[in-house]
Coordinates of C-alpha atoms in Angstrom, one line a residue:
Chain A
M1 CA -16.9 9.8 -3.4
R2 CA -15.2 11.2 -0.5
F3 CA -16.8 12.2 2.5
A4 CA -16.3 15.7 2.6
P5 CA -19.0 18.1 5.4
D6 CA -19.1 21.2 3.1
R7 CA -19.9 19.4 -0.1
G8 CA -23.5 20.9 -1.7
F9 CA -26.3 18.6 -2.4
L10 CA -29.5 19.6 -3.7
Y11 CA -31.4 17.3 -0.9
P12 CA -30.7 16.5 2.5
V13 CA -27.6 13.2 3.1
L14 CA -27.7 12.1 6.3
G15 CA -24.4 11.9 8.0
Q16 CA -22.8 14.8 6.0
R17 CA -24.2 18.1 7.9
E18 CA -25.3 17.4 11.4
Y19 CA -28.4 19.8 10.6
N20 CA -29.4 17.9 7.4
Y21 CA -31.6 14.9 9.7
P22 CA -31.4 16.9 13.1
G23 CA -32.1 14.3 15.8
K24 CA -31.7 11.5 13.2
K25 CA -29.2 8.2 13.7
F26 CA -26.5 7.1 11.6
S27 CA -23.7 5.0 13.2
V28 CA -21.4 2.5 11.4
D29 CA -19.4 0.0 13.4
V30 CA -16.5 -0.8 11.7
E31 CA -14.0 -3.8 12.5
C32 CA -11.5 -4.5 10.9
R33 CA -8.9 -7.5 11.5
V34 CA -5.4 -9.1 10.4
E35 CA -5.7 -12.3 9.4
D36 CA -2.8 -14.8 7.9
N37 CA -2.3 -12.3 4.7
S38 CA -6.2 -11.0 4.7
L39 CA -7.4 -7.4 6.0
I40 CA -10.9 -8.7 7.2
L41 CA -13.6 -5.9 7.3
T42 CA -17.0 -5.8 8.5
A43 CA -19.2 -2.8 9.2
N44 CA -22.6 -2.6 10.8
F45 CA -24.6 0.6 9.3
D46 CA -27.2 1.2 12.3
L47 CA -29.9 4.0 11.0
D48 CA -32.9 5.3 12.2
V49 CA -34.5 7.5 8.8
E50 CA -37.3 5.4 8.1
S51 CA -37.2 6.3 4.1
I52 CA -33.6 5.7 4.1
S53 CA -34.0 1.8 5.6
S54 CA -37.3 1.2 3.4
L55 CA -34.7 1.7 0.3
I56 CA -32.1 0.0 1.8
D57 CA -35.0 -2.7 2.4
D58 CA -36.1 -2.6 -0.9
G59 CA -32.9 -3.4 -2.7
S60 CA -32.7 0.2 -4.1
A61 CA -30.5 1.4 -1.9
R62 CA -27.4 -0.5 -0.5
C63 CA -25.0 0.2 2.4
I64 CA -21.2 0.7 0.5
L65 CA -17.9 0.4 1.8
W66 CA -15.4 1.9 -0.1
V67 CA -12.3 1.5 0.9
Y68 CA -9.0 3.6 -0.6
C69 CA -5.2 2.6 -0.6
G70 CA -3.2 5.8 -2.0
A71 CA 0.2 4.6 -1.9
T72 CA -0.6 1.3 -3.7
S73 CA -3.8 3.3 -6.2
Y74 CA -6.0 0.9 -5.2
R75 CA -9.3 1.1 -4.7
Q76 CA -12.3 -1.7 -3.9
I77 CA -16.0 -1.3 -3.0
F78 CA -17.6 -3.8 -1.2
C79 CA -21.2 -4.3 -0.7
S80 CA -24.4 -5.4 1.8
D81 CA -26.3 -8.0 -0.4
S82 CA -30.2 -8.8 0.8
T83 CA -29.5 -11.3 3.1
K84 CA -28.2 -9.0 5.8
P85 CA -28.7 -5.6 4.0
R86 CA -27.3 -3.5 7.0
T87 CA -24.1 -5.2 6.9
V88 CA -20.8 -5.1 4.5
D89 CA -18.5 -8.0 4.8
G90 CA -15.1 -7.1 2.9
K91 CA -11.9 -9.0 2.3
L92 CA -9.0 -7.6 0.7
S93 CA -5.3 -8.7 0.6
I94 CA -2.8 -7.5 2.6
Q95 CA -0.6 -6.9 -0.3
N96 CA -2.9 -4.2 -1.7
V97 CA -2.3 -1.7 1.0
R98 CA 0.8 0.0 2.6
D99 CA 0.4 2.5 5.2
Q100 CA -2.8 3.7 5.8
L101 CA -6.5 2.1 4.3
E102 CA -9.1 4.4 4.0
I103 CA -12.6 2.9 5.1
H104 CA -15.8 5.2 3.3
P105 CA -18.8 3.9 4.3
Q106 CA -21.4 5.1 2.6
I107 CA -25.4 4.1 1.8
T108 CA -25.8 4.6 -2.2
A109 CA -28.7 4.5 -4.9
V110 CA -27.7 1.3 -6.9
E111 CA -30.9 2.0 -9.4
E112 CA -33.5 5.2 -10.0
L113 CA -35.3 5.7 -6.9
C114 CA -37.5 8.9 -5.6
L115 CA -36.3 9.8 -2.4
H116 CA -38.6 11.3 0.0
Y117 CA -37.2 13.2 2.9
H118 CA -40.0 14.7 5.2
E119 CA -37.9 13.3 8.3
A120 CA -34.6 15.7 7.1
N121 CA -34.6 19.4 8.1
R122 CA -37.5 21.3 6.9
A123 CA -35.6 23.9 5.1
F124 CA -35.2 21.0 2.6
G125 CA -39.2 21.0 1.3
G126 CA -39.6 17.6 2.2
G127 CA -38.8 16.0 -1.5
P128 CA -39.4 13.7 -3.3
V129 CA -36.2 13.9 -5.1
K130 CA -35.5 11.6 -8.0
L131 CA -32.0 10.2 -7.6
R132 CA -29.6 7.8 -10.3
S133 CA -27.5 4.8 -9.5
G134 CA -24.4 6.2 -7.5
N135 CA -26.3 9.5 -5.7
L136 CA -25.4 9.5 -2.4
L137 CA -28.7 8.9 0.2
A138 CA -25.9 8.6 4.0
V139 CA -22.1 9.2 4.1
H140 CA -20.3 8.7 7.1
K141 CA -17.1 9.8 8.2
P142 CA -14.2 7.1 7.1
S143 CA -12.0 5.5 9.3
F144 CA -8.6 5.1 9.2
T145 CA -6.5 2.3 9.3
K146 CA -3.0 1.8 9.8
V147 CA -1.3 -0.9 8.7
S148 CA 2.6 0.4 8.2
E149 CA 3.7 -1.6 10.8
I150 CA 3.2 -4.8 9.2
E151 CA 6.2 -5.1 7.9
D152 CA 6.0 -8.5 5.3
R153 CA 2.7 -9.1 3.9
S154 CA 3.9 -11.7 1.6
T155 CA 4.6 -14.0 5.4
K156 CA 3.4 -15.9 7.7
S157 CA 4.2 -15.8 11.9
I158 CA 6.9 -17.9 12.5
F159 CA 5.0 -19.2 15.6
Q160 CA 1.8 -21.0 14.3
L161 CA -0.8 -22.0 16.6
K162 CA -2.1 -25.4 16.6
K163 CA -5.3 -27.3 18.1
D164 CA -4.3 -30.6 19.9
S165 CA -6.9 -32.5 21.4
V166 CA -4.5 -35.2 22.9
I167 CA -3.1 -32.4 25.3
Q168 CA -5.3 -32.8 28.4
Q169 CA -3.9 -30.2 30.7
E170 CA -4.3 -26.5 30.6
G171 CA -2.1 -24.1 29.1
W172 CA 0.2 -25.1 26.0
E173 CA 4.1 -26.3 24.8
A174 CA 6.3 -25.1 21.9
Q175 CA 7.5 -27.6 19.5
I176 CA 10.8 -25.9 18.7
D177 CA 12.5 -27.6 16.3
V178 CA 15.4 -26.0 14.2
Q179 CA 14.9 -28.6 11.1
Q180 CA 11.2 -27.3 11.4
P181 CA 10.7 -24.1 9.0
F182 CA 7.7 -23.1 12.0
I183 CA 7.4 -23.1 15.6
E184 CA 4.3 -24.9 16.3
L185 CA 2.3 -23.5 19.8
V186 CA 0.1 -26.8 20.3
A187 CA -2.7 -26.1 22.8
N188 CA -6.0 -28.3 23.7
E189 CA -8.9 -26.7 22.1
E190 CA -10.0 -24.3 25.5
T191 CA -6.6 -22.8 25.5
Y192 CA -6.2 -22.9 21.4
N193 CA -9.8 -21.0 21.7
N194 CA -8.6 -18.2 24.2
F195 CA -5.8 -17.7 22.9
D196 CA -7.5 -16.9 19.5
K197 CA -9.8 -14.8 20.8
L198 CA -6.6 -12.4 22.7
R199 CA -4.4 -12.5 19.6
K200 CA -7.9 -10.7 17.5
D201 CA -9.3 -9.2 20.8
D202 CA -5.8 -7.9 22.1
P203 CA -2.6 -8.2 20.3
K204 CA -0.2 -6.2 22.4
H205 CA -1.1 -8.4 25.1
A206 CA -0.9 -11.4 22.8
V207 CA 2.7 -10.4 22.5
Q208 CA 3.5 -9.8 26.1
T209 CA 2.4 -12.7 27.2
L210 CA 2.1 -15.8 24.7
Y211 CA 4.5 -14.9 22.0
L212 CA 6.9 -13.3 24.3
S213 CA 7.2 -16.7 26.5
A214 CA 7.0 -18.5 23.5
L215 CA 10.5 -16.0 21.9
V216 CA 12.0 -17.1 25.2
E217 CA 11.9 -20.9 25.0
T218 CA 12.5 -20.5 21.1
L219 CA 15.9 -18.2 21.7
Y220 CA 17.1 -20.8 24.5
V221 CA 16.8 -23.4 21.3
Y222 CA 18.6 -21.4 18.9
L223 CA 21.4 -20.5 21.4
K224 CA 21.7 -24.3 21.7
D225 CA 20.9 -26.2 18.3
R226 CA 21.8 -23.7 15.3
D227 CA 24.3 -24.4 12.8
P228 CA 26.4 -21.6 13.1
D229 CA 27.9 -22.1 9.7
E230 CA 24.2 -21.6 8.4
A231 CA 23.7 -18.4 9.1
S232 CA 26.1 -16.9 6.8
E233 CA 23.5 -17.0 4.3
P234 CA 19.9 -16.5 6.4
D235 CA 16.9 -16.6 3.2
T236 CA 14.7 -16.0 6.0
S237 CA 11.9 -19.0 4.7
N238 CA 12.5 -21.0 8.1
W239 CA 12.3 -19.4 11.9
V240 CA 16.2 -19.9 12.7
D241 CA 16.7 -18.3 9.7
V242 CA 13.9 -15.4 10.8
I243 CA 16.1 -14.8 14.2
T244 CA 19.5 -15.1 12.7
V245 CA 18.3 -11.7 10.5
K246 CA 16.7 -10.2 13.1
L247 CA 19.2 -10.5 15.4
L248 CA 21.8 -9.5 12.7
E249 CA 19.5 -6.4 12.0
N250 CA 19.5 -5.4 15.4
N251 CA 23.3 -5.3 16.1
I252 CA 23.4 -8.8 18.4
T253 CA 25.6 -11.8 17.8
V254 CA 26.2 -15.1 19.2
S255 CA 28.7 -14.4 21.4
D256 CA 31.7 -16.7 19.9
D257 CA 33.4 -18.1 23.0
G258 CA 31.4 -20.8 23.0
S259 CA 29.1 -19.4 25.6
A260 CA 26.2 -19.6 24.3
R261 CA 24.7 -15.8 24.9
F262 CA 23.8 -12.7 22.8
V263 CA 25.9 -10.2 22.8
L264 CA 25.4 -6.3 21.3
K265 CA 27.5 -5.6 19.2
T266 CA 27.7 -2.0 19.1
M267 CA 28.2 -2.1 23.0
G268 CA 31.5 -4.0 23.1
Q269 CA 30.4 -7.5 23.6
Q270 CA 27.6 -6.6 26.3
S271 CA 26.2 -9.6 27.3
K272 CA 22.3 -9.4 27.0
S273 CA 19.9 -11.4 28.9
V274 CA 17.9 -14.0 26.5
L275 CA 14.4 -12.1 28.1
W276 CA 16.5 -8.7 26.9
V277 CA 16.6 -10.1 23.2
A278 CA 12.9 -11.7 22.9
Q279 CA 11.5 -8.4 23.9
K280 CA 13.5 -6.0 21.6
L281 CA 12.7 -9.3 18.4
L282 CA 9.0 -8.6 19.4
E283 CA 9.2 -4.9 18.4
F284 CA 9.2 -6.3 14.8
P285 CA 7.0 -8.2 13.1
L286 CA 8.7 -12.0 13.2
F287 CA 7.4 -13.8 9.5
I288 CA 8.5 -16.2 7.7
Q289 CA 8.7 -15.5 3.6
D290 CA 8.0 -17.0 0.6
E291 CA 11.9 -17.9 -0.4
V292 CA 13.0 -15.9 -3.1
G293 CA 15.2 -17.4 -6.0
E294 CA 17.3 -16.3 -8.8
L295 CA 14.6 -15.5 -11.1
E296 CA 15.0 -17.7 -14.7
Chain B
M1 CA 28.3 -1.3 -7.7
N2 CA 25.1 -3.8 -5.9
D3 CA 24.3 -6.6 -7.7
V4 CA 21.4 -7.7 -5.7
V5 CA 18.9 -4.5 -4.9
K6 CA 17.9 -4.5 -1.6
P7 CA 15.4 -1.5 0.2
L8 CA 17.6 1.2 2.2
T9 CA 17.2 0.6 5.9
D10 CA 15.0 3.5 7.5
T11 CA 18.1 5.2 9.3
A12 CA 19.9 5.2 6.2
H13 CA 16.9 6.5 4.2
L14 CA 16.3 9.2 6.6
L15 CA 20.1 10.5 6.4
L16 CA 19.5 10.7 2.7
Q17 CA 17.0 12.7 3.0
E18 CA 19.6 15.1 5.2
L19 CA 21.8 14.9 2.1
A20 CA 19.3 15.4 -0.3
K21 CA 18.8 19.2 1.8
E22 CA 22.8 19.7 3.0
Q23 CA 24.8 18.5 0.1
P24 CA 22.3 17.6 -2.7
D25 CA 24.7 17.7 -5.5
L26 CA 26.7 14.5 -4.0
F27 CA 23.6 12.6 -6.1
S28 CA 24.9 13.0 -9.2
C29 CA 27.7 10.3 -8.5
S30 CA 26.3 7.1 -6.7
G31 CA 29.7 6.3 -5.3
T32 CA 30.4 9.2 -3.2
L33 CA 26.8 9.6 -2.8
Q34 CA 27.1 5.9 -0.4
E35 CA 30.8 7.1 0.9
Q36 CA 29.2 9.7 2.7
L37 CA 26.0 8.2 3.7
E38 CA 28.6 5.6 5.5
K39 CA 30.0 8.4 7.0
K40 CA 26.7 10.1 7.8
L41 CA 26.1 6.3 9.4
S42 CA 29.1 5.6 11.7
S43 CA 28.4 8.9 13.2
S44 CA 24.6 8.6 14.1
A45 CA 23.4 7.5 17.1
E46 CA 21.5 5.0 15.9
E47 CA 22.2 1.6 16.7
E48 CA 21.1 0.0 12.5
S49 CA 24.3 1.2 11.2
K50 CA 23.3 -0.1 7.7
I51 CA 22.9 1.3 4.3
F52 CA 20.9 -1.6 3.1
S53 CA 18.1 -4.1 4.8
E54 CA 18.8 -7.9 4.9
H55 CA 15.2 -8.3 5.3
T56 CA 14.4 -8.6 1.5
K57 CA 16.5 -9.1 -1.1
W58 CA 15.5 -9.4 -5.0
Y59 CA 17.8 -10.7 -7.9
P60 CA 17.8 -9.3 -10.8
K61 CA 17.6 -10.8 -14.0
E62 CA 19.3 -8.6 -16.4
S63 CA 21.6 -6.6 -15.1
L64 CA 19.4 -2.7 -15.0
K65 CA 23.1 -1.5 -17.1
H66 CA 20.7 -2.0 -20.1
L67 CA 18.3 0.6 -19.2
I68 CA 20.8 3.1 -17.9
A69 CA 22.9 2.0 -21.4
D70 CA 19.5 3.1 -23.5
V71 CA 18.8 6.1 -21.2
V72 CA 17.6 9.7 -23.5
S73 CA 16.9 13.3 -22.1
G74 CA 12.9 13.1 -21.7
P75 CA 10.5 10.8 -22.5
A76 CA 11.2 9.1 -26.2
H77 CA 11.9 6.1 -25.0
D78 CA 9.3 5.9 -22.0
S79 CA 7.5 3.0 -23.7
E80 CA 10.9 1.0 -24.0
H81 CA 11.4 1.4 -20.4
V82 CA 8.9 0.5 -19.2
K83 CA 8.9 -3.0 -20.6
L84 CA 12.2 -3.7 -19.9
L85 CA 11.7 -2.8 -16.3
R86 CA 9.1 -5.5 -16.2
Q87 CA 11.9 -7.7 -17.8
I88 CA 14.1 -7.4 -15.1
F89 CA 11.9 -7.2 -12.0
P90 CA 9.0 -9.4 -12.9
T91 CA 7.5 -10.2 -9.8
F92 CA 7.9 -6.5 -8.1
T93 CA 4.4 -5.8 -6.4
A94 CA 2.8 -2.2 -5.7
L95 CA 3.2 -2.5 -2.0
E96 CA 7.1 -3.0 -3.3
M97 CA 7.2 -0.6 -5.1
S98 CA 5.3 2.3 -3.5
D99 CA 7.8 1.8 -0.7
P100 CA 10.1 4.8 -0.8
R101 CA 12.7 2.7 1.2
V102 CA 12.8 0.7 -1.8
L103 CA 12.7 4.3 -4.3
A104 CA 15.6 5.2 -3.2
S105 CA 17.7 2.7 -3.0
L106 CA 17.0 2.1 -6.5
N107 CA 16.9 5.2 -7.9
C108 CA 20.3 6.4 -6.1
F109 CA 22.2 3.1 -6.1
H110 CA 21.3 1.4 -9.1
I111 CA 20.2 3.6 -11.7
A112 CA 21.4 6.5 -10.8
D113 CA 23.0 7.5 -14.3
Y114 CA 19.5 6.9 -15.8
V115 CA 18.3 9.4 -13.3
K116 CA 20.6 11.7 -14.5
I117 CA 20.2 11.4 -18.2
R118 CA 16.0 11.7 -18.3
W119 CA 15.5 14.8 -16.4
G120 CA 19.0 16.4 -17.5
S121 CA 17.2 18.7 -19.5
S122 CA 15.1 20.3 -17.2
N123 CA 15.6 23.5 -16.0
I124 CA 15.7 22.1 -12.1
A125 CA 18.2 19.4 -13.0
T126 CA 20.7 22.2 -14.4
S127 CA 19.9 24.7 -11.5
T128 CA 23.3 25.5 -9.5
E129 CA 20.7 26.8 -6.7
K130 CA 21.0 24.7 -4.2
D131 CA 17.3 24.2 -2.9
K132 CA 15.9 23.7 -6.7
Q133 CA 18.5 20.8 -6.4
T134 CA 16.7 19.3 -3.4
R135 CA 13.8 20.5 -5.2
F136 CA 15.0 17.8 -7.8
I137 CA 16.7 15.0 -5.6
K138 CA 13.5 15.2 -3.5
S139 CA 11.0 15.0 -6.3
H140 CA 13.0 11.7 -8.8
Y141 CA 15.2 10.4 -6.6
L142 CA 13.6 10.0 -2.9
G143 CA 9.8 11.5 -3.3
R144 CA 7.2 8.5 -3.5
S145 CA 4.9 10.2 -6.0
K146 CA 4.1 8.2 -9.1
E147 CA 4.4 10.7 -11.5
S148 CA 7.5 12.2 -10.1
N149 CA 10.2 9.3 -8.9
T150 CA 12.1 8.3 -11.8
I151 CA 11.7 4.4 -11.2
A152 CA 8.2 4.3 -9.6
R153 CA 7.0 6.4 -12.6
L154 CA 8.1 4.0 -15.2
W155 CA 6.9 0.8 -13.0
W156 CA 3.3 2.2 -12.8
L157 CA 2.5 2.7 -15.8
Y158 CA 2.9 -0.6 -16.7
E159 CA 1.0 -1.6 -13.8
F160 CA -2.2 0.7 -14.7
A161 CA -2.1 -0.6 -17.7
L162 CA -2.1 -4.0 -16.8
R163 CA -4.7 -3.6 -14.2
S164 CA -6.6 -1.7 -16.2
S165 CA -6.5 -4.1 -19.0
K166 CA -9.4 -6.2 -16.7
Y167 CA -11.8 -4.0 -17.7
S168 CA -11.1 -2.3 -20.7
K169 CA -11.8 -2.8 -24.7
Y170 CA -8.1 -2.7 -25.4
D171 CA -5.5 -5.0 -24.5
C172 CA -2.4 -4.3 -21.9
D173 CA -0.5 -3.4 -25.0
T174 CA -2.5 -0.9 -26.5
L175 CA -3.0 0.8 -23.6
L176 CA 0.3 1.5 -22.7
E177 CA 1.3 2.4 -25.7
K178 CA -1.0 5.0 -25.8
M179 CA 0.1 6.3 -22.2
A180 CA 3.7 5.7 -22.7
H181 CA 3.7 7.4 -26.2
N182 CA 1.6 10.5 -25.0
V183 CA 3.7 12.3 -21.7
N184 CA 1.7 14.9 -20.9
F185 CA -1.9 12.8 -20.9
Y186 CA 0.0 9.6 -18.9
H187 CA 1.5 12.4 -16.0
Q188 CA -2.1 13.2 -15.0
I189 CA -3.2 9.6 -14.7
L190 CA -0.4 8.4 -12.7
R191 CA -1.3 11.8 -11.2
R192 CA -4.3 11.6 -10.1
S193 CA -4.2 9.1 -6.9
Y194 CA -8.1 8.4 -5.7
L195 CA -9.8 9.2 -9.1
M196 CA -7.5 6.5 -10.8
A197 CA -7.2 3.5 -7.6
S198 CA -9.9 2.4 -9.3
D199 CA -8.8 -0.1 -12.2
R200 CA -12.2 -0.1 -13.3
V201 CA -12.4 3.7 -13.4
R202 CA -9.2 3.9 -15.0
A203 CA -10.2 1.7 -17.3
A204 CA -13.1 3.9 -18.5
V205 CA -11.0 6.7 -18.6
L206 CA -8.6 5.5 -20.9
D207 CA -10.6 3.7 -23.0
V208 CA -13.1 6.7 -23.5
A209 CA -9.7 8.9 -24.3
I210 CA -8.3 7.2 -26.8
A211 CA -11.7 6.2 -28.4
S212 CA -11.6 10.0 -28.5
G213 CA -8.3 11.2 -29.3
L214 CA -8.1 12.9 -25.8
A215 CA -4.8 10.8 -25.0
D216 CA -3.2 11.0 -28.5
A217 CA -4.1 15.0 -28.3
N218 CA -1.2 15.1 -25.2
K219 CA -1.8 18.3 -23.9
T220 CA -1.9 18.8 -20.1
S221 CA -4.4 21.4 -20.2
E222 CA -7.3 19.2 -22.1
V223 CA -6.1 16.5 -20.1
T224 CA -6.5 18.1 -16.7
K225 CA -9.6 20.2 -17.8
V226 CA -11.6 16.3 -18.0
M227 CA -9.6 15.0 -14.9
R228 CA -11.1 17.8 -12.9
L229 CA -14.6 17.8 -14.3
L230 CA -14.9 13.6 -13.8
N231 CA -12.9 14.7 -9.8
R232 CA -16.6 17.3 -9.5
K233 CA -18.7 14.6 -10.5
A234 CA -16.9 11.7 -8.2
G235 CA -17.5 14.1 -5.6
G236 CA -21.5 13.8 -5.8
I237 CA -22.2 10.1 -7.4
S238 CA -20.2 7.0 -6.3
L239 CA -18.3 6.6 -9.7
D240 CA -17.8 2.7 -8.0
V241 CA -21.2 1.5 -8.0
L242 CA -22.7 2.9 -11.8
S243 CA -22.5 0.1 -14.5
D244 CA -19.9 -0.2 -16.8
E245 CA -22.0 1.8 -19.5
E246 CA -23.2 4.7 -17.1
L247 CA -19.9 5.3 -15.7
R248 CA -18.8 5.8 -19.3
R249 CA -21.5 8.2 -20.2
H250 CA -20.0 10.4 -17.3
I251 CA -16.4 10.5 -18.7
K252 CA -17.8 11.1 -21.9
E253 CA -20.0 14.3 -21.1
S254 CA -16.4 15.2 -19.2
L255 CA -15.0 15.6 -22.3
P256 CA -14.2 18.9 -24.1
P257 CA -17.0 19.8 -26.5
K258 CA -16.2 19.0 -30.1
E259 CA -15.8 22.0 -32.6
G260 CA -18.5 23.1 -34.1
A261 CA -20.9 21.1 -31.8
A262 CA -23.5 22.6 -29.9
P263 CA -23.2 23.3 -25.8
S264 CA -24.1 20.0 -24.1
P265 CA -26.9 20.8 -21.2
Q266 CA -25.5 20.6 -17.5
P267 CA -26.0 17.9 -15.8

């Protein structure tokens, strides 16, 4: 069911209305992150209603997370298991979601059970009530995750973060080769772990630091080493083409006077710095697509 | 006009919606529409000045002309067109077919004649009132609802049949035939975005509807009643956690009583 504070039940449902279980705690911490082409969901349920807790512990009720995307007609349910009865882990392909994902946490009977609700508002009479599989014990307000900014989900970033124990000193280096599909950002274990954490915890900061710096370096290589004849049919299956397409979409081109600089087409060939171009391009995802060929 | 199907750019999509309000009659000819859109784009302040995005592209195996050549007014050929569309675009994904820029590109610039004829006999299509014309354009060309957008409607019918077949006792072809031949039935299936989003729940609904004759009855009022009842149930219980048997029992309880049968007790 979808959370509705005004929906009527014949027994108290935790979390639906403030006065159903006065003074009782029910919170769900939902974490949602993108890893490669997947959305990883983790939800931790916290409640202090003993009668419901004991039903979770004996397996007759379960913590549940169901996710819904209206645009792509996707609804999927993820349940806790007996090893971690108050945690729900879920993984779904990002291909299944457009614009927004609704995440609904709830506690549901998964078999016939008897609910005693002496901890609920006295007005309900204390129970017990017999509930069937599918009946709700607790519902939490949904969270909404916007995924519209992720433009293309069949893709990987042009940057690949790699661990390399050979690198001793702190920091990282970008291995940029126009013949290669990806740009490898190579770091020793400690730096790699720091970057990986930054990428997950604060992706915006990661873009402003690591990726901006890497893209500036990349654009210098692009200006110097790319083959301009190949740009006529970019297929976005390698980083050079991804950059070419993104430049085109932003009306940026490489000056044709041989001076290896970027110019803005709409501003009378106004010259633009590499840093400006990098900042502009990072407003969009720089992803490599699976190659698309003519269908047989 | 365009051999390669590409989605519209964000700016073009926005301007197309403006054109639908200002000059809905333009949509009757895709060539003129593209000319006007290009004019609008060149005079807009936006930096993005292209109609079609370079970001993604597809290559249709067969021309969409096959689809257009076979079009008739009304739903009579829906079943064939659903299959034909899948042959033309076998790799389209739900993500692409829920993107309004892709849908608008297809409806306005690739199958515009199909849209015009398919809905040609409806009152709203033949109206000379500008507001009604705009409503028609928004619904069948630019909207993103699965039941109204012309190309989305065809594609999602197959997708629903395909996804449901994993949980249904019927195969994809049977599910598709039962839906596509009963427009009043499938319209209600496509429009219930929340209830029908679960493949397993949808499969159970289709199984029960086919077995009970609800699908073949093809009556909007009957299907609506069942959907409303089921929706109400889904408000109180988690259909998704039910076993297949329990799920089907709940759906059967939502069906209208058969003539002459004693009224069933309220759950």
